Coordinates of C-alpha atoms and ligand atoms in Angstrom, one line a residue:
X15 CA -11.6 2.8 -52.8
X16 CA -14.3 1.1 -50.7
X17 CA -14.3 2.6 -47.5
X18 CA -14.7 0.1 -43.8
X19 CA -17.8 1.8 -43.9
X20 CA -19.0 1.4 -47.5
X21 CA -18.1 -2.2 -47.1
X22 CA -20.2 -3.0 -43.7
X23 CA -22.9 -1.4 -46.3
X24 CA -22.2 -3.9 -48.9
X25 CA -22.2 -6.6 -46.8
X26 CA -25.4 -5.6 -44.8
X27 CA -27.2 -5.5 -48.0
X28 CA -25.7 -8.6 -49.5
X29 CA -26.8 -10.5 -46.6
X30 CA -30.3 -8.7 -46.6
X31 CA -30.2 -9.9 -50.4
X32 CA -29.6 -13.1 -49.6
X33 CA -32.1 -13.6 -46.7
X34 CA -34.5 -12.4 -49.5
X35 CA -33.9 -15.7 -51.4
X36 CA -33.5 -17.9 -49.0
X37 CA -37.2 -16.8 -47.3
X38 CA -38.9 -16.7 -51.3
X39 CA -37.2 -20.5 -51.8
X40 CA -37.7 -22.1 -48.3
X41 CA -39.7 -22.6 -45.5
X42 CA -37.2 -22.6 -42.2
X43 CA -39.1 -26.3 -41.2
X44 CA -38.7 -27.7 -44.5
X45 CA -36.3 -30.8 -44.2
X46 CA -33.7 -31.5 -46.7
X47 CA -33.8 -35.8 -47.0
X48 CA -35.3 -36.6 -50.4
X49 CA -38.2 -39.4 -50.6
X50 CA -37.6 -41.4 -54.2
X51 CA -41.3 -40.8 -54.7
X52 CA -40.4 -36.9 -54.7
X53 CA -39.5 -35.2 -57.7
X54 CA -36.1 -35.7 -58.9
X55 CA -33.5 -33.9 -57.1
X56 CA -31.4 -31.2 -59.1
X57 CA -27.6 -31.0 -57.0
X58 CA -26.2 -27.4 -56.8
X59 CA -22.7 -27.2 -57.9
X60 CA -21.9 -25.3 -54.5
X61 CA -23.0 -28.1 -51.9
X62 CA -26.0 -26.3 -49.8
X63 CA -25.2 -22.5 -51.3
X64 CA -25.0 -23.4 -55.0
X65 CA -29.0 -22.6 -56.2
X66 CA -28.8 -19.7 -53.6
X67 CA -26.0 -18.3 -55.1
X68 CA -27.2 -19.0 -58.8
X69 CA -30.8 -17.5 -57.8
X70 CA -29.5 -14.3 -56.8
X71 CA -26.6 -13.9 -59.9
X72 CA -28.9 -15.5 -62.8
X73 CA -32.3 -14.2 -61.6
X74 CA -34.7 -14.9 -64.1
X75 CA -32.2 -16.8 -66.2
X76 CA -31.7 -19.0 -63.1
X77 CA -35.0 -21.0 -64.1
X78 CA -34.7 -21.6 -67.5
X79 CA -31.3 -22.6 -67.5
X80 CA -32.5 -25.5 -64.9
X81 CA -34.9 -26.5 -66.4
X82 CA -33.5 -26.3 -70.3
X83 CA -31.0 -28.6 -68.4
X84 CA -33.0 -31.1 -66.9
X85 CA -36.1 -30.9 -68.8
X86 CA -37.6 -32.3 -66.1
X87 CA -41.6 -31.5 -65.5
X88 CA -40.8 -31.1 -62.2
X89 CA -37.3 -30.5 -59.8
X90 CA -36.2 -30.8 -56.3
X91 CA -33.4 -27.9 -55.3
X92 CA -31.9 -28.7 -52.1
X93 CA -31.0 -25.2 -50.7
X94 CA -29.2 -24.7 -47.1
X95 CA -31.0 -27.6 -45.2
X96 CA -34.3 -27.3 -46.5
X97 CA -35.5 -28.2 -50.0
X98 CA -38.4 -26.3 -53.0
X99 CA -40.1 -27.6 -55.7
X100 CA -40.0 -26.0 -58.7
X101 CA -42.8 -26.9 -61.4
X102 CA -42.3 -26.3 -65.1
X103 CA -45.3 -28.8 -66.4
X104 CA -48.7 -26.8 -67.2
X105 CA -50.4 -29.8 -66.4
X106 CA -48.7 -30.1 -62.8
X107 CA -49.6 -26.2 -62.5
X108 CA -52.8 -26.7 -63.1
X109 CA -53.4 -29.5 -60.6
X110 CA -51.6 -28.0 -57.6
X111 CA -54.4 -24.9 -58.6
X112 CA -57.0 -27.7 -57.6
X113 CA -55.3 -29.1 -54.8
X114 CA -56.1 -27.7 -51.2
X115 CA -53.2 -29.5 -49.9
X116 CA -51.6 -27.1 -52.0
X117 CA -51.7 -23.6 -50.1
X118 CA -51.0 -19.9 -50.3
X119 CA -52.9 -19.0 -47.5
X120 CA -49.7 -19.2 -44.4
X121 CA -48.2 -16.8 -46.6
X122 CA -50.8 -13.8 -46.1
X123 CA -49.7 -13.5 -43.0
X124 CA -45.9 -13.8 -43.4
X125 CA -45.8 -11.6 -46.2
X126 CA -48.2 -8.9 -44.7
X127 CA -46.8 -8.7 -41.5
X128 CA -43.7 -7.9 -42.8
X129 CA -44.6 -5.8 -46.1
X130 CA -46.9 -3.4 -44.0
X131 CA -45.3 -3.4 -40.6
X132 CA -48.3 -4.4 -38.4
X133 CA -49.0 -3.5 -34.7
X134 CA -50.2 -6.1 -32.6
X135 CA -54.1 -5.3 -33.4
X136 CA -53.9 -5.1 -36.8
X137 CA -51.9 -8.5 -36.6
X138 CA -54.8 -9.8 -34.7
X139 CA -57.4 -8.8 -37.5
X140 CA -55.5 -9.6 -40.3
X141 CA -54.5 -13.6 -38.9
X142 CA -58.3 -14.3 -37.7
X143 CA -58.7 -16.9 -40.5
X144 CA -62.7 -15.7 -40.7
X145 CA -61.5 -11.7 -41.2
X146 CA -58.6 -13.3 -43.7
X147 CA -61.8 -15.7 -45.8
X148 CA -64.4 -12.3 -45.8
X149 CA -62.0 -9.5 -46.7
X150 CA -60.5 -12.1 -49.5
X151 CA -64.5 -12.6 -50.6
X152 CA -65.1 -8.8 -50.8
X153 CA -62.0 -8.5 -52.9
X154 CA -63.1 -11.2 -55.3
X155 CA -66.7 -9.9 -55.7
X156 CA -66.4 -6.5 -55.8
X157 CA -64.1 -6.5 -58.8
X158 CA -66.7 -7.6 -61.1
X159 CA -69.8 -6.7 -62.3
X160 CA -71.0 -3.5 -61.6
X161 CA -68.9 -2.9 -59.0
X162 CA -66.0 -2.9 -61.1
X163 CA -68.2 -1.0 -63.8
X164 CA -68.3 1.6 -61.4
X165 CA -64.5 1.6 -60.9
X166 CA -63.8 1.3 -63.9
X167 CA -66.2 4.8 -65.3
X168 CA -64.3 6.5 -62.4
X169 CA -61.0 5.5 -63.1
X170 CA -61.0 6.0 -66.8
X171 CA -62.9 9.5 -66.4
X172 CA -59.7 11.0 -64.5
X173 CA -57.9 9.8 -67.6
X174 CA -60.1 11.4 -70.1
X175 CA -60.0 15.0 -67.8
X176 CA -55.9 14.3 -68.2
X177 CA -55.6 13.6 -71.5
X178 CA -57.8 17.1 -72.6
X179 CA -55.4 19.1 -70.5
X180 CA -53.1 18.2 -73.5
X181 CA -52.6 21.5 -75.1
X182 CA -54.3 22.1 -78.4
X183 CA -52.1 24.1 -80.1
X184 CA -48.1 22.5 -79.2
X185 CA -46.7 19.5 -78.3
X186 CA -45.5 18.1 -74.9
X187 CA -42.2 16.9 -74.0
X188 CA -42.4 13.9 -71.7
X189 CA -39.4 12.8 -70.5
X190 CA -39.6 9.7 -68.8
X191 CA -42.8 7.9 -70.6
X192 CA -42.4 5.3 -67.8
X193 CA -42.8 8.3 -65.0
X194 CA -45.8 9.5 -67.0
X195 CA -47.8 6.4 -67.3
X196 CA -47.1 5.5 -63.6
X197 CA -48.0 9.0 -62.2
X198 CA -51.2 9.0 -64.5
X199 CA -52.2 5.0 -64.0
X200 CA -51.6 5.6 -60.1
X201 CA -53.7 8.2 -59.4
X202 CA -56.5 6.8 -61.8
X203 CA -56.3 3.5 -59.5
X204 CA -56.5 5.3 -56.6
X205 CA -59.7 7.8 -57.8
X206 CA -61.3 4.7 -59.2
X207 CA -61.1 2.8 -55.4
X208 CA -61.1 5.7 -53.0
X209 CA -63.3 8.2 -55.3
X210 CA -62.4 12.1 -55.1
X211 CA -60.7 11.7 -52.1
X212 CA -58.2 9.5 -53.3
X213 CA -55.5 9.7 -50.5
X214 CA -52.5 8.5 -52.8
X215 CA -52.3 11.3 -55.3
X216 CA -49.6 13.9 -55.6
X217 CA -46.9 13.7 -53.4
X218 CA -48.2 10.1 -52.0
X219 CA -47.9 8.5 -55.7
X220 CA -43.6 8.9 -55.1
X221 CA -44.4 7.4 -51.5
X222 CA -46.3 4.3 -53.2
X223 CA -43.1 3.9 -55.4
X224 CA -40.8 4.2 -53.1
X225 CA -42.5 1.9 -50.5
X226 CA -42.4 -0.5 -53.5
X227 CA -38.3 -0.6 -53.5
X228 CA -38.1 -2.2 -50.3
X229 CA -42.1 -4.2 -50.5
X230 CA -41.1 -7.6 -51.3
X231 CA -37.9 -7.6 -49.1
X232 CA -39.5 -6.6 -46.1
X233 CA -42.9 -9.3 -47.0
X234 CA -39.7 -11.9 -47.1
X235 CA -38.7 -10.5 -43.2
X236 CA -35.6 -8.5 -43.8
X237 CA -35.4 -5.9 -41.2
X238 CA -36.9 -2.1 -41.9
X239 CA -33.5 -0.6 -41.1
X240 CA -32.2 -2.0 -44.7
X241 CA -34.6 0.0 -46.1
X242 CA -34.9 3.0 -44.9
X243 CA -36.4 4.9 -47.7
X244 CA -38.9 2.2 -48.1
X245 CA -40.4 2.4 -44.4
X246 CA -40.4 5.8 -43.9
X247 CA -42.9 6.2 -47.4
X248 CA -44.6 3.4 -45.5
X249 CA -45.1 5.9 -42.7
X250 CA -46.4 8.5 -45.3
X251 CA -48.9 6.8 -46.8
X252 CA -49.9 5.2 -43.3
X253 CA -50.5 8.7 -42.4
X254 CA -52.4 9.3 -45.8
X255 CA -54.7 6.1 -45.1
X256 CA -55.2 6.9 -41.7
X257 CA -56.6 10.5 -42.1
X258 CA -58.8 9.3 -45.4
X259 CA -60.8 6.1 -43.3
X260 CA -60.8 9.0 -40.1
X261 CA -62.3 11.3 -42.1
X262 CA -64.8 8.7 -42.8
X263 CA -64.3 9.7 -46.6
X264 CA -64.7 5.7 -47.3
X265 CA -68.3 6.2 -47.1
X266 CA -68.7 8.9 -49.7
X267 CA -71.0 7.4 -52.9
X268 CA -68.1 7.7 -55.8
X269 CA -65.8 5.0 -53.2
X270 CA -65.6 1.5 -55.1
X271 CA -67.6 -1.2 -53.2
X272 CA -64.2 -2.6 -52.0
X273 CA -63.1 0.1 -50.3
X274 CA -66.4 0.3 -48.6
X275 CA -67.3 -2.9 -47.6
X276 CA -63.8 -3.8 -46.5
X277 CA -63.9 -0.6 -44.1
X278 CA -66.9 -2.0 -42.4
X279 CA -65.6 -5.2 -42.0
X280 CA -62.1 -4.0 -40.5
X281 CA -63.8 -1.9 -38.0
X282 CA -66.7 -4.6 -37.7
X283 CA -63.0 -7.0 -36.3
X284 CA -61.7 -3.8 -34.0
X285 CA -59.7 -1.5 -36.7
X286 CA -59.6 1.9 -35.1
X287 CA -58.6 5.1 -36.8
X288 CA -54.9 4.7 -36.6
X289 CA -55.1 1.2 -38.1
X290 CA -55.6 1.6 -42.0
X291 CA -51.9 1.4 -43.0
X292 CA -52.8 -2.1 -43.6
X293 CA -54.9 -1.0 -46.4
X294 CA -52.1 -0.3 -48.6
X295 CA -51.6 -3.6 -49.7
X296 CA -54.6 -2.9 -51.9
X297 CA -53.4 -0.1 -54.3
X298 CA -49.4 -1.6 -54.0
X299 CA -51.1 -4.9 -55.4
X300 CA -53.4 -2.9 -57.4
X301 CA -50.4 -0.7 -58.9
X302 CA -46.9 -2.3 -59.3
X303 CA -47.6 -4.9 -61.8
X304 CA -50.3 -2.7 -64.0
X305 CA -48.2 0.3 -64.3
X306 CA -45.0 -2.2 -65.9
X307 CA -47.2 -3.9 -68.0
X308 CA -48.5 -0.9 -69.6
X309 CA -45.0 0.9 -70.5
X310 CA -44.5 -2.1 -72.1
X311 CA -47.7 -2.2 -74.5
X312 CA -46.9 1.6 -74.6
X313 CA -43.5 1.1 -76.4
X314 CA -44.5 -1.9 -78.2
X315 CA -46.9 -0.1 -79.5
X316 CA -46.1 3.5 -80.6
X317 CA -42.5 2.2 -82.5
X318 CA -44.7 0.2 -84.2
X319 CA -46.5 1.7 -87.3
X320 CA -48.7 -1.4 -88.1
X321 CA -49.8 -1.9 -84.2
X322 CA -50.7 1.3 -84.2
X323 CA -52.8 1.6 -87.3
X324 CA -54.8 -1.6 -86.3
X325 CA -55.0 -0.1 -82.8
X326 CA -56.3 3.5 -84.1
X327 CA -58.8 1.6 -86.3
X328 CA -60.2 -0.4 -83.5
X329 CA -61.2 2.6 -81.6
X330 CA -62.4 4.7 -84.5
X331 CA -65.0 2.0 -84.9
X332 CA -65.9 2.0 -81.7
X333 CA -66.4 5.6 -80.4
X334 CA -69.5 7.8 -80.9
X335 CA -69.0 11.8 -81.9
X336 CA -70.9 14.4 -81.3
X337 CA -70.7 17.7 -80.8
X338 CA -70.5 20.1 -77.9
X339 CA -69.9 23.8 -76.4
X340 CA -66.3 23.8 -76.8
X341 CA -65.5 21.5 -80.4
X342 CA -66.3 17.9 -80.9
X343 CA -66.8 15.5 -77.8
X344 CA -65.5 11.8 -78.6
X345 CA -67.0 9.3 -76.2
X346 CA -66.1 5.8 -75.4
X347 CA -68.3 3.9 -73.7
X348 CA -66.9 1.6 -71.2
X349 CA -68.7 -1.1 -72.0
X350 CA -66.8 -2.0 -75.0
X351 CA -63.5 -1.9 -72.5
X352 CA -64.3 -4.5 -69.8
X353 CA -63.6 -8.0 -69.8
X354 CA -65.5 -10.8 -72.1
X355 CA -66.0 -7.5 -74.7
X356 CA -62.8 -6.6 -75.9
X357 CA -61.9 -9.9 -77.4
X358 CA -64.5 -8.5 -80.2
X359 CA -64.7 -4.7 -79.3
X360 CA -60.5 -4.4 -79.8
X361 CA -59.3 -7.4 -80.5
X362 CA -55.2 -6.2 -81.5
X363 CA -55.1 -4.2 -78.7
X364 CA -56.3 -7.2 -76.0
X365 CA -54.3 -9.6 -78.1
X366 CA -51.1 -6.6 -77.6
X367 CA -52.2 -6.7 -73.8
X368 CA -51.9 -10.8 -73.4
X369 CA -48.5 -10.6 -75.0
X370 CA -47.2 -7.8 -73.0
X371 CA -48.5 -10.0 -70.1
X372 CA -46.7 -13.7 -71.5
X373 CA -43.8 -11.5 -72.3
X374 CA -42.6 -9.3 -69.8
X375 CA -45.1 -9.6 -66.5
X376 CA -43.2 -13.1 -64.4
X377 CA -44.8 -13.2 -61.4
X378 CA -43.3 -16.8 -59.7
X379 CA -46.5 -18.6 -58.5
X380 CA -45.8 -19.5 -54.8
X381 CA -47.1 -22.3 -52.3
X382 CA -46.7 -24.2 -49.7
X383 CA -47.1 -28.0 -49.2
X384 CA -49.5 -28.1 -46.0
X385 CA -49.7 -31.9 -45.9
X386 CA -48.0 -34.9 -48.2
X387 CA -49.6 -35.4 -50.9
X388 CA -49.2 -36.7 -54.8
X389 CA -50.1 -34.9 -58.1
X390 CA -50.5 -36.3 -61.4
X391 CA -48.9 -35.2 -64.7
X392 CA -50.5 -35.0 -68.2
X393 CA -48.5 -38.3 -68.6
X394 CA -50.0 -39.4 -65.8
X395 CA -46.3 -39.9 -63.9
X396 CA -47.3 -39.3 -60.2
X397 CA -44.9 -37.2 -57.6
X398 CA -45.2 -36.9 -53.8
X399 CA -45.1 -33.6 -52.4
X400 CA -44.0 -33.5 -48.9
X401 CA -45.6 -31.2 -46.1
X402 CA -44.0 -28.0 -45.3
X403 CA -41.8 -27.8 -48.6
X404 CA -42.5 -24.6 -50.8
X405 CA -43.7 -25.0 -54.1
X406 CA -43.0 -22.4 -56.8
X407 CA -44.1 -22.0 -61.1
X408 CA -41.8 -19.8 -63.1
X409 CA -43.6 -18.1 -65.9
X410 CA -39.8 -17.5 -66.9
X411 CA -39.9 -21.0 -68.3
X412 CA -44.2 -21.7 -68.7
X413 CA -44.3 -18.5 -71.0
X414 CA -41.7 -19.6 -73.4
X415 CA -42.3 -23.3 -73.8
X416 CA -42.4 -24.5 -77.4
X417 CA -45.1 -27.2 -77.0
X418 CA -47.4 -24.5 -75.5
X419 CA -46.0 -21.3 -77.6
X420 CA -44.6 -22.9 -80.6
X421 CA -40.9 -22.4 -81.8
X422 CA -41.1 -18.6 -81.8
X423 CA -42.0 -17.9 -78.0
X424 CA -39.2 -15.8 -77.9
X425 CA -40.2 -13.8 -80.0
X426 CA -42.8 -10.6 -79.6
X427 CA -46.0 -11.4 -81.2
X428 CA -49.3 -10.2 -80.5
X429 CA -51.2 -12.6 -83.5
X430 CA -50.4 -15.5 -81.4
X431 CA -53.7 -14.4 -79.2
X432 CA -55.9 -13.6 -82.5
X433 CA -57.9 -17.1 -83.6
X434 CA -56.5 -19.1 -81.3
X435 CA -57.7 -22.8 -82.1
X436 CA -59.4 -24.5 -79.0
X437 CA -57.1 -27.4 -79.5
X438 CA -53.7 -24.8 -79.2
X439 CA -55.8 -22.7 -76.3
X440 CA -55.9 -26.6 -74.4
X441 CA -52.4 -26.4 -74.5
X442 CA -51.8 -23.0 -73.2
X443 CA -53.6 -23.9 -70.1
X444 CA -51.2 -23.7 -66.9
X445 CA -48.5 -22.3 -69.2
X446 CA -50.2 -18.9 -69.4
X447 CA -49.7 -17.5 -65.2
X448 CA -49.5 -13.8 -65.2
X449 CA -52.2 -13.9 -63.0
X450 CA -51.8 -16.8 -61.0
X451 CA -54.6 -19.4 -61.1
X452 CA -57.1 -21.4 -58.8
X453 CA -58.3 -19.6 -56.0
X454 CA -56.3 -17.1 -55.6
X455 CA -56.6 -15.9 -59.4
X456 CA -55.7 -12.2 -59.4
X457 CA -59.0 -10.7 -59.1
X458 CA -57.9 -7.1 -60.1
X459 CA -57.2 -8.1 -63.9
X460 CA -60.3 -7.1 -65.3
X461 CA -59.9 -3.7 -63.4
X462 CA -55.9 -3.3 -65.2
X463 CA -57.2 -4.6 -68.4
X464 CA -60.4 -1.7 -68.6
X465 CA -58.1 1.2 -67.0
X466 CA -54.8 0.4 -69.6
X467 CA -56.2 -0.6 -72.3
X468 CA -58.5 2.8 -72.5
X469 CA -55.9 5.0 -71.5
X470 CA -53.6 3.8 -74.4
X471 CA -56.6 3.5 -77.3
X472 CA -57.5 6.7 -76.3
X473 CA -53.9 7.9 -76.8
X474 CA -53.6 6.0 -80.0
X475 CA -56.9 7.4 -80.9
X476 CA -56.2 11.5 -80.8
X477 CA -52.4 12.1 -80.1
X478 CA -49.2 11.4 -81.5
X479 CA -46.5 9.9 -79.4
X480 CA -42.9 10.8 -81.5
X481 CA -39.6 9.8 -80.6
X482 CA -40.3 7.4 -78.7
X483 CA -37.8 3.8 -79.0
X484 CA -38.2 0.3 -78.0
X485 CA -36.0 -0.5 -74.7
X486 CA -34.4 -4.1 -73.8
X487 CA -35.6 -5.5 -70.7
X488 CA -33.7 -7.8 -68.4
X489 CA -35.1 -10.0 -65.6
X490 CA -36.1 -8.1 -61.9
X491 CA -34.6 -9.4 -58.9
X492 CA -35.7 -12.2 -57.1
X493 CA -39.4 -12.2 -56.1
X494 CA -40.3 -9.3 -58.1
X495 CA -42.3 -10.0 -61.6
X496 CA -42.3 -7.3 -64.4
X497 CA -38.8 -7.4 -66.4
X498 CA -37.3 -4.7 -66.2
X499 CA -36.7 -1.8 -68.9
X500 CA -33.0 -0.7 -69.2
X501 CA -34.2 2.6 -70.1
X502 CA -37.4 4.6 -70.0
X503 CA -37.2 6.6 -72.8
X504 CA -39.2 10.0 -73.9
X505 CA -41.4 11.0 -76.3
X506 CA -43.1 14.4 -77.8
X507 CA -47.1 14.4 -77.4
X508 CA -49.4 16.4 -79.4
X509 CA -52.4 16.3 -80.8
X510 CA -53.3 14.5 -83.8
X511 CA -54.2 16.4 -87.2
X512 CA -57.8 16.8 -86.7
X513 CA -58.2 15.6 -83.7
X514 CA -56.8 18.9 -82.1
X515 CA -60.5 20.5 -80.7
X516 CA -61.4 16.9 -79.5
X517 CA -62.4 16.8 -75.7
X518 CA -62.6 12.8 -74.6
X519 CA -64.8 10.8 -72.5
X520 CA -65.4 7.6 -70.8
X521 CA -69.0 6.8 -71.0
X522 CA -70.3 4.6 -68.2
Ligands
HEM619 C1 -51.4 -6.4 -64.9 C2 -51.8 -6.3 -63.6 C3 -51.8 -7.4 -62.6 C4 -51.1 -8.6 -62.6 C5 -50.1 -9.1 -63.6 C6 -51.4 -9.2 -61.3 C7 -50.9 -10.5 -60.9 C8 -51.3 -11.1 -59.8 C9 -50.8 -12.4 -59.4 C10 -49.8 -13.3 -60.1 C11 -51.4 -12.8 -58.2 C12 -51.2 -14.0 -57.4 C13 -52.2 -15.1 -57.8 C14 -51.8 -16.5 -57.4 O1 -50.9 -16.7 -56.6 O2 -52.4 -17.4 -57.9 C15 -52.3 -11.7 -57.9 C16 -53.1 -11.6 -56.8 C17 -53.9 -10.6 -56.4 N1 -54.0 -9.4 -57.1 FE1 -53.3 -9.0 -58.9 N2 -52.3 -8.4 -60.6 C18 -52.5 -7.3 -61.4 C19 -53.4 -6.3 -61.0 C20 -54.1 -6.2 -59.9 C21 -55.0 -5.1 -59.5 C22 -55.3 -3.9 -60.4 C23 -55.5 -5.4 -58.3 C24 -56.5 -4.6 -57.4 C25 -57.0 -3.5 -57.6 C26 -55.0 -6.7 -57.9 C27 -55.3 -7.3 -56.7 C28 -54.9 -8.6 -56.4 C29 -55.2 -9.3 -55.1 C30 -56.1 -8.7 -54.0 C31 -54.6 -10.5 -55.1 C32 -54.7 -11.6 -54.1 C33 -55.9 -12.5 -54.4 C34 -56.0 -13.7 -53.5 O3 -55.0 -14.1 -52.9 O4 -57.1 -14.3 -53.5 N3 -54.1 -7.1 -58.9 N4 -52.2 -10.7 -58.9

């Protein structure tokens, strides 16, 4: 029996649920009349509530069955009194990825001030547009190079000192293989930005993942009191952040460059110590997509005997052995990991890691229209785009289209990124989005790719993973990306035969 109570509840959260969707379709000032120039309008079933409605039931699903529909390159959904683009051409994604009309910059600021909770002076600091432009610089230079060489070394060497705590002599029941990959993955993260002093291990890795229930809802502007469990993590790791940037342990030599030089600038724009909460957008963003992605190549690839042997002869042929005090010392050098490398270094494995990605990681690319304007199609059919209107890709739909993926997109298939013709890889372009595109590019991919691809070759390489199964997956809710498993099953771990007296290492 549902209780007056239990039914407030119910309703609260429907209506929080709601909100949700109506702030990841529309913007408030967005008017509803259609221009014939715009793209072709798609009518909800339900007059004003009907793609609201659908949205929220269908998730995922919601998308494709629009667009297998229409067809159309490009749709109008009226929603409430407002209106939102929805693009399924790669050829339009890629040109509203050039267009500056074409904008994801007024969403920082919604999304952050919600997300994180800001007082009125870290408000201030985070909407100055020159802060915004530098701190958004830092992020997309430090993440390359040698500053993400140095990242990387750090975050994979916290790896290598878990995986030889793996006793020699019995196995290890793990039962939740999600749980262990996220507990490892997020405090690897976390070393490899904020160094030995990492503030978000132990107890604070829960807090991250908690906080993450209630993230997107809260960037969207529902109200903290929906989500309790979520905001009072947030207070946690505030406290966490705040102590670590106090304590001045951002300047310490093994902190990444980001860390560093985004300190300086947030105090050089008036942060003071109680301010650094706002920091943890960087390891959410830097967390909730990697750690899916990577219990996806997990199970994809220890159910599958051929995967793995490929995967266990890539790394054999690329570690050196020698020995040391306490057995044999396998080292990998992280080199061989990082980006531009391991499409000849490990080839399965990266191809594994791009399907995992096309597959399973659909992170709706979002925009706003900051002035009219038209973009082309491949076709060259134009479409006006009118100011103020959101603009959203699914990868839902650009992931799975035949002409880019051929007839077997839905299928799992790893070879589909091995010898890829440049006349197939044309076509692929603005149909492959898990990280976004144009200026805004995810600039932490490199960083995932390095840290999950050598915590997994490295598993493959000395340990086997029994018992493990292959879950189904169905689509998140409504603004989050990774598909989600219906289960997150165990496995046994234990050392390989002849691998047992093997100490790892990430050489940098
Ligand atoms: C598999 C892992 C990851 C996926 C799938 C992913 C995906 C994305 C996507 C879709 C965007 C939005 C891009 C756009 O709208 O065009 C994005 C932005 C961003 N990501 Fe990632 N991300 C991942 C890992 C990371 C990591 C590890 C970090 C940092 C340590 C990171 C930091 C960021 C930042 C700072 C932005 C905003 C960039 C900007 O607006 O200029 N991401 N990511």
């Amino acid at each position: 029996m549902i209780l007056p109570t239990d039914s407030v509840a119910i309703w609260t959260a429907a209506t929080v649920v709601g909100l949700t969707a109506v702030l990841f379709a529309l913007n408030s000032v967005a008017s509803a009349t259609i221009d014939p120039a715009e793209p072709p309008a798609i009518q909800p079933t339900i007059p004003f509530v009907g793609h609201l409605i659908s949205m929220l039931t269908e998730r995922g699903s919601w998308y494709r069955r629009l667009y297998k529909k229409s067809s159309l390159p490009i749709f109008t959904l009226p929603i409430l009194n407002g209106k939102l683009y929805v693009m399924n051409s790669p050829a339009l994604v890629q040109a509203a990825m050039r267009t500056p009309e074409i904008s994801f910059d007024p969403f920082f600021a919604e999304f952050t001030n919600g997300m994180l909770g800001l007082n009125s002076r870290q408000a201030a600091v985070i909407n100055n547009k020159k802060c915004m432009e530098e701190l958004l610089q830092i992020i997309h230079t430090t993440l390359m190079g040698p500053p993400l060489h140095k990242v990387n070394v750090n975050a994979l060497g916290y790896l290598a000192g878990e995986l030889n705590k793996v006793p020699r002599d019995r196995s290890l029941q793990v039962a939740n293989s999600f749980l262990w990959l996220r507990n490892h993955l997020t405090t690897a993260t976390g070393v490899g930005l904020y160094g030995k002093n990492n503030p978000l291990a132990d107890k604070a890795i829960d807090l991250l993942w908690t906080f993450n229930e209630g993230a997107i809802s809260l960037s969207l502007g529902a109200p903290g009191f929906i989500f309790p469990r979520a905001v009072s993590a947030r207070s946690g790791l505030n406290k966490r952040l705040n102590a670590y940037y106090a304590a001045r342990h951002d300047e310490g030599d093994d902190v990444s460059d980001l860390i560093q030089k985004r300190a300086v600038k947030l105090r050089e724009f008036g942060f003071q110590d109680e301010d650094w909460g706002e920091e943890l957008i960087l390891p959410w963003v830097g967390s909730t997509n990697t750690i899916p992605v990577s219990f996806w190549i997990f199970v994809h690839l220890f159910t599958n005997p051929d995967y793995l042997s490929r995967v266990r002869a890539e790394f054999e042929a690329i570690l050196d052995r020698k020995e040391g005090p306490h057995g044999p010392v396998v080292s990998i050098n992280v080199d061989h990991l990082e980006s531009g490398k391991v499409e000849k270094t490990i080839p399965f494995l990266n191809a594994i890691w791009l399907e995992a990605l096309r597959f399973y990681l659909h992170n709706v690319g979002i925009r706003r229209i900051m002035s009219d304007v038209s973009i082309k199609d491949g076709d060259g059919r134009e479409y006006l785009l009118k100011k103020g209107v959101n603009i959203q890709w699914p990868p839902m739909v650009l992931h799975f289209l035949d002409s880019a993926w051929g007839t077997d997109a839905e299928t799992f298939d790893p070879e589909r990124f091995l010898n890829v013709p440049a006349s197939v890889d044309k076509l692929r372009r603005g149909a492959n989005v898990p990280f976004g595109g144009g200026k805004h590019l995810c600039p932490g991919r490199r960083f995932a790719m390095s840290e999950v691809l050598g915590l997994i070759g490295a598993v493959a390489l000395g340990f086997d993973v029994k018992g493990l199964i292959l879950p189904e997956s169905r689509d998140p809710p409504v603004g989050h990306a990774p598909r989600v498993a219906v289960l997150h099953p165990g496995f046994k771990l234990s050392r390989r035969k002849g691998w047992e007296d093997v100490t790892f290492e990430f050489a940098g």
